[in-house]
Tab-separated table of C-alpha atoms in Angstrom:
chain	number	residue	atom	x	y	z
H	1	UNK	CA	69.690	103.979	104.241
H	2	UNK	CA	73.385	105.402	104.907
H	3	UNK	CA	74.591	101.080	104.872
H	4	UNK	CA	72.363	101.219	101.842
H	5	UNK	CA	74.108	103.924	99.770
H	6	UNK	CA	77.729	102.137	101.574
H	7	UNK	CA	76.843	99.433	99.539
H	8	UNK	CA	75.808	100.431	97.206
H	9	UNK	CA	78.766	102.551	96.499
H	10	UNK	CA	80.426	99.853	96.270
H	11	UNK	CA	77.936	97.770	94.604
H	12	UNK	CA	78.837	100.975	91.141
H	13	UNK	CA	82.754	99.957	92.044
H	14	UNK	CA	82.970	96.668	91.488
H	15	UNK	CA	80.355	96.541	88.769
H	16	UNK	CA	81.876	99.438	86.499
H	17	UNK	CA	85.063	98.507	87.065
H	18	UNK	CA	88.241	97.855	84.573
H	19	UNK	CA	88.526	96.168	82.530
H	20	UNK	CA	85.875	93.828	83.193
H	21	UNK	CA	83.417	93.617	86.350
H	22	UNK	CA	84.714	92.044	90.258
H	23	UNK	CA	81.131	89.438	89.243
H	24	UNK	CA	82.328	88.300	92.466
H	25	UNK	CA	81.713	91.000	94.728
H	26	UNK	CA	78.818	92.204	92.959
H	27	UNK	CA	77.121	88.858	93.623
H	28	UNK	CA	78.199	89.217	97.830
H	29	UNK	CA	76.854	93.239	97.588
H	30	UNK	CA	74.087	92.203	96.192
H	31	UNK	CA	72.404	89.531	98.462
H	32	UNK	CA	73.300	92.554	101.184
H	33	UNK	CA	70.888	94.822	99.239
H	34	UNK	CA	68.678	93.270	98.627
H	35	UNK	CA	68.148	92.618	102.062
H	36	UNK	CA	68.443	96.089	103.681
H	37	UNK	CA	65.312	96.431	100.400
H	38	UNK	CA	62.981	94.366	102.206
H	39	UNK	CA	63.507	96.226	105.555
H	40	UNK	CA	63.754	99.755	103.700
H	41	UNK	CA	60.925	98.514	101.933
H	42	UNK	CA	61.856	99.175	98.708
H	43	UNK	CA	62.148	95.475	97.298
H	44	UNK	CA	58.028	95.668	96.357
H	45	UNK	CA	57.738	98.869	97.262
H	46	UNK	CA	53.610	100.402	97.741
H	47	UNK	CA	52.308	104.140	98.604
H	48	UNK	CA	54.676	106.647	99.337
H	49	UNK	CA	57.497	106.452	98.957
H	50	UNK	CA	60.598	108.595	98.014
H	51	UNK	CA	61.124	108.965	94.191
H	52	UNK	CA	64.881	109.554	95.009
H	53	UNK	CA	64.966	105.634	97.265
H	54	UNK	CA	63.253	104.039	93.774
H	55	UNK	CA	65.514	105.048	91.705
H	56	UNK	CA	68.043	104.211	93.584
H	57	UNK	CA	66.130	100.619	94.490
H	58	UNK	CA	65.706	100.784	90.231
H	59	UNK	CA	69.158	100.665	90.269
H	60	UNK	CA	70.352	97.434	91.740
H	61	UNK	CA	68.021	95.436	91.179
H	62	UNK	CA	69.533	96.410	86.719
H	63	UNK	CA	72.824	96.123	88.409
H	64	UNK	CA	72.088	92.747	89.421
H	65	UNK	CA	70.451	91.835	87.136
H	66	UNK	CA	72.519	92.190	84.443
H	67	UNK	CA	75.499	90.513	87.222
H	68	UNK	CA	73.580	87.220	86.817
H	69	UNK	CA	73.991	87.002	82.862
H	70	UNK	CA	77.173	88.155	83.660
H	71	UNK	CA	77.914	84.629	85.444
H	72	UNK	CA	75.222	82.167	83.625
H	73	UNK	CA	72.632	82.236	86.734
H	74	UNK	CA	69.171	82.267	84.802
H	75	UNK	CA	67.167	81.882	87.927
H	76	UNK	CA	68.702	84.715	89.560
H	77	UNK	CA	67.882	86.526	87.092
H	78	UNK	CA	63.746	85.151	86.490
H	79	UNK	CA	64.068	86.856	89.429
H	80	UNK	CA	65.054	90.432	89.674
H	81	UNK	CA	63.175	90.690	86.362
H	82	UNK	CA	60.154	90.128	88.450
H	83	UNK	CA	60.634	92.141	90.497
H	84	UNK	CA	61.800	95.313	88.553
H	85	UNK	CA	58.292	95.034	87.368
H	86	UNK	CA	56.547	97.134	89.445
H	87	UNK	CA	59.297	100.306	88.925
H	88	UNK	CA	58.555	99.589	85.327
H	89	UNK	CA	55.517	99.629	85.806
H	90	UNK	CA	53.845	100.885	88.627
H	91	UNK	CA	55.826	103.588	88.583
H	92	UNK	CA	56.946	103.537	85.273
H	93	UNK	CA	54.693	106.755	84.079
H	94	UNK	CA	56.713	108.737	87.690
H	95	UNK	CA	60.178	107.824	88.239
H	96	UNK	CA	62.576	108.992	85.253
H	97	UNK	CA	64.310	106.476	82.103
H	98	UNK	CA	65.606	103.971	82.505
H	99	UNK	CA	68.363	104.101	80.238
H	100	UNK	CA	69.090	99.499	81.309
H	101	UNK	CA	65.132	99.379	80.801
H	102	UNK	CA	65.259	98.100	77.136
H	103	UNK	CA	68.529	95.325	77.243
H	104	UNK	CA	66.782	93.875	80.336
H	105	UNK	CA	63.336	93.434	79.094
H	106	UNK	CA	64.857	92.664	75.348
H	107	UNK	CA	67.040	90.139	77.592
H	108	UNK	CA	63.788	88.793	79.276
H	109	UNK	CA	62.839	88.052	75.925
H	110	UNK	CA	65.498	86.144	74.086
H	111	UNK	CA	65.348	83.908	77.799
H	112	UNK	CA	62.217	82.887	76.910
H	113	UNK	CA	62.756	81.955	73.158
H	114	UNK	CA	65.475	79.520	74.136
H	115	UNK	CA	63.150	77.874	76.607
H	116	UNK	CA	60.503	77.719	74.074
H	117	UNK	CA	57.679	79.878	75.342
H	118	UNK	CA	56.948	81.066	72.227
H	119	UNK	CA	53.065	82.372	74.252
H	120	UNK	CA	55.118	83.815	76.993
H	121	UNK	CA	56.818	85.784	73.593
H	122	UNK	CA	54.110	87.293	72.187
H	123	UNK	CA	52.357	87.557	75.242
H	124	UNK	CA	54.625	89.833	76.558
H	125	UNK	CA	55.239	91.716	73.407
H	126	UNK	CA	52.285	92.662	73.958
H	127	UNK	CA	52.421	94.039	76.525
H	128	UNK	CA	55.497	97.045	74.975
H	129	UNK	CA	53.479	99.859	73.156
H	130	UNK	CA	54.440	98.935	68.991
H	131	UNK	CA	57.325	101.973	68.741
H	132	UNK	CA	59.181	99.871	70.761
H	133	UNK	CA	59.189	97.252	69.465
H	134	UNK	CA	59.859	98.644	65.997
H	135	UNK	CA	62.180	101.318	66.308
H	136	UNK	CA	63.737	100.384	70.087
H	137	UNK	CA	67.010	97.905	69.039
H	138	UNK	CA	67.183	95.849	72.087
H	139	UNK	CA	63.365	94.599	71.100
H	140	UNK	CA	63.916	94.319	67.697
H	141	UNK	CA	66.337	91.929	68.157
H	142	UNK	CA	64.888	89.023	70.217
H	143	UNK	CA	62.108	89.605	68.089
H	144	UNK	CA	64.236	88.950	64.255
H	145	UNK	CA	65.648	86.266	66.254
H	146	UNK	CA	61.802	84.711	66.529
H	147	UNK	CA	60.756	85.244	62.946
H	148	UNK	CA	63.796	83.671	62.732
H	149	UNK	CA	62.981	80.951	64.339
H	150	UNK	CA	60.190	80.149	62.821
H	151	UNK	CA	61.729	80.287	59.468
H	152	UNK	CA	64.790	78.374	60.307
H	153	UNK	CA	66.878	80.407	59.017
H	154	UNK	CA	69.413	79.591	61.643
H	155	UNK	CA	72.708	80.701	59.377
H	156	UNK	CA	70.478	84.309	60.343
H	157	UNK	CA	70.479	83.346	63.907
H	158	UNK	CA	73.992	82.323	64.206
H	159	UNK	CA	74.746	86.259	62.820
H	160	UNK	CA	72.305	87.750	65.005
H	161	UNK	CA	74.811	86.841	68.106
H	162	UNK	CA	77.831	89.039	66.210
H	163	UNK	CA	74.506	91.974	65.782
H	164	UNK	CA	72.996	91.339	70.193
H	165	UNK	CA	73.485	95.141	71.475
H	166	UNK	CA	74.407	94.719	73.643
H	167	UNK	CA	77.362	91.667	75.205
H	168	UNK	CA	75.153	89.952	77.600
H	169	UNK	CA	72.827	89.015	74.473
H	170	UNK	CA	75.931	86.924	73.762
H	171	UNK	CA	74.867	84.162	76.618
H	172	UNK	CA	71.394	83.283	75.013
H	173	UNK	CA	72.552	83.226	71.870
H	174	UNK	CA	74.569	80.805	72.430
H	175	UNK	CA	71.543	78.568	74.198
H	176	UNK	CA	69.789	78.729	71.752
H	177	UNK	CA	72.583	77.334	69.198
H	178	UNK	CA	72.719	75.226	71.355
H	179	UNK	CA	69.360	74.094	70.597
H	180	UNK	CA	69.184	73.860	67.231
H	181	UNK	CA	72.855	72.035	66.569
H	182	UNK	CA	70.993	69.279	68.752
H	183	UNK	CA	67.341	69.249	66.245
H	184	UNK	CA	70.103	69.867	62.955
H	185	UNK	CA	72.173	66.644	64.792
H	186	UNK	CA	69.060	64.574	65.060
H	187	UNK	CA	68.278	64.682	61.474
H	188	UNK	CA	71.685	64.284	60.213
H	189	UNK	CA	71.233	61.491	62.087
H	190	UNK	CA	68.057	60.045	59.839
H	191	UNK	CA	69.255	61.248	57.025
H	192	UNK	CA	73.081	60.497	56.739
H	193	UNK	CA	74.685	57.227	57.779
H	194	UNK	CA	78.064	59.633	56.861
H	195	UNK	CA	79.128	62.902	56.517
H	196	UNK	CA	82.707	64.290	55.322
H	197	UNK	CA	83.899	66.499	58.454
H	198	UNK	CA	84.159	69.906	56.604
H	199	UNK	CA	80.786	69.501	55.450
H	200	UNK	CA	80.238	68.736	59.980
H	201	UNK	CA	81.317	71.810	60.449
H	202	UNK	CA	79.353	74.233	58.336
H	203	UNK	CA	75.939	72.262	58.835
H	204	UNK	CA	76.145	72.923	63.185
H	205	UNK	CA	77.608	76.492	62.311
H	206	UNK	CA	80.988	75.138	64.511
H	207	UNK	CA	83.707	77.816	63.906
H	208	UNK	CA	86.623	75.035	64.112
H	209	UNK	CA	87.222	71.301	64.268
H	210	UNK	CA	87.675	70.336	67.677
H	211	UNK	CA	84.425	72.055	69.027
H	212	UNK	CA	83.095	69.427	66.423
H	213	UNK	CA	84.977	66.729	68.194
H	214	UNK	CA	83.556	67.485	71.292
H	215	UNK	CA	80.271	67.052	70.717
H	216	UNK	CA	80.010	64.805	68.233
H	217	UNK	CA	81.493	62.995	71.935
H	218	UNK	CA	78.600	63.651	73.533
H	219	UNK	CA	76.222	62.271	70.813
H	220	UNK	CA	78.390	59.706	70.405
H	221	UNK	CA	79.015	59.813	67.363
H	222	UNK	CA	82.241	58.368	66.097
H	223	UNK	CA	84.587	59.567	64.104
H	224	UNK	CA	87.006	58.952	61.416
H	225	UNK	CA	90.129	61.596	61.560
H	226	UNK	CA	91.698	59.770	58.760
H	227	UNK	CA	88.774	59.620	56.025
H	228	UNK	CA	88.510	63.034	57.451
H	229	UNK	CA	84.191	61.084	58.432
H	230	UNK	CA	82.410	61.471	61.240
H	231	UNK	CA	80.172	58.767	61.805
H	232	UNK	CA	76.809	59.011	63.071
H	233	UNK	CA	75.292	55.801	65.345
H	234	UNK	CA	72.301	54.290	63.350
H	235	UNK	CA	69.532	52.650	65.816
H	236	UNK	CA	69.352	49.064	65.367
H	237	UNK	CA	65.992	48.334	62.616
H	238	UNK	CA	62.696	46.723	64.619
H	239	UNK	CA	62.646	43.624	62.756
H	240	UNK	CA	59.907	42.112	61.506
H	241	UNK	CA	58.895	38.792	60.065
H	242	UNK	CA	55.595	38.634	57.643
H	243	UNK	CA	53.162	36.063	57.797
H	244	UNK	CA	53.888	35.171	54.132
H	245	UNK	CA	51.833	31.571	54.702
H	246	UNK	CA	49.024	32.637	56.313
H	247	UNK	CA	49.300	35.966	53.097
H	248	UNK	CA	49.733	34.057	50.720
H	249	UNK	CA	46.061	32.247	52.021
H	250	UNK	CA	44.135	35.078	52.551
H	251	UNK	CA	45.139	35.941	49.085
H	252	UNK	CA	44.060	32.668	47.525
H	253	UNK	CA	40.777	32.389	49.902
H	254	UNK	CA	39.365	36.213	48.027
H	255	UNK	CA	40.966	35.401	44.352
H	256	UNK	CA	38.263	31.962	44.894
H	257	UNK	CA	35.809	33.328	46.404
H	258	UNK	CA	35.648	37.082	43.252
H	259	UNK	CA	35.783	34.086	40.907
H	260	UNK	CA	32.024	32.828	42.889
H	261	UNK	CA	30.814	36.603	42.539
H	262	UNK	CA	31.740	36.506	38.593
């Protein structure tokens, strides 16, 4: 435990360092700390465990979850969140509340939205108290995002980035906007042959023309800077040969049969 304490203190210094966290040191220390937690029986605690040790273990895993988002490592965040469930559920009534619990729960909800796991989103939401869903800003934010996505209110999703209750939320909102942009782009390709650059920038929620140009290149669009247009790649229309002679013959036969009936 003395080694764990030393590593934990180093993790806290690295995570809370100014002006920003020393993420590389955090990742290195977290790898060592998780091994220590396994050896101490604290990663997946069972039975009678010292509550003070549980609080430290929970704090280490929470720092790990936030570090994962800051390093853009979603699979790592998934693992940390899964490990935290024991502390939030099985020992939730025994441990003092964690100020990071609902920010991390909210991040998990947004992660489910970015992966289009709507059923899992609602199942996870139903496990939370009604007052938390209604009043907690870290939970209310993803709830609003899900409603706006279902409504197609993409401008509200875009504006929600600046209203994020924690900086880590912006990572997942940016991922959501990437999905939304691709959906809008697909609709534009089907509906238009070209659009003015300034309109395309607005429709796709870009803040400048250079971002649009990069996006256009990825989708194979043509940019005409002189004309101020973005031209969409048109899929060749399938040509179908109409059997005119057979249709005429069938129509005449049908007409003769009608005359005989009359």
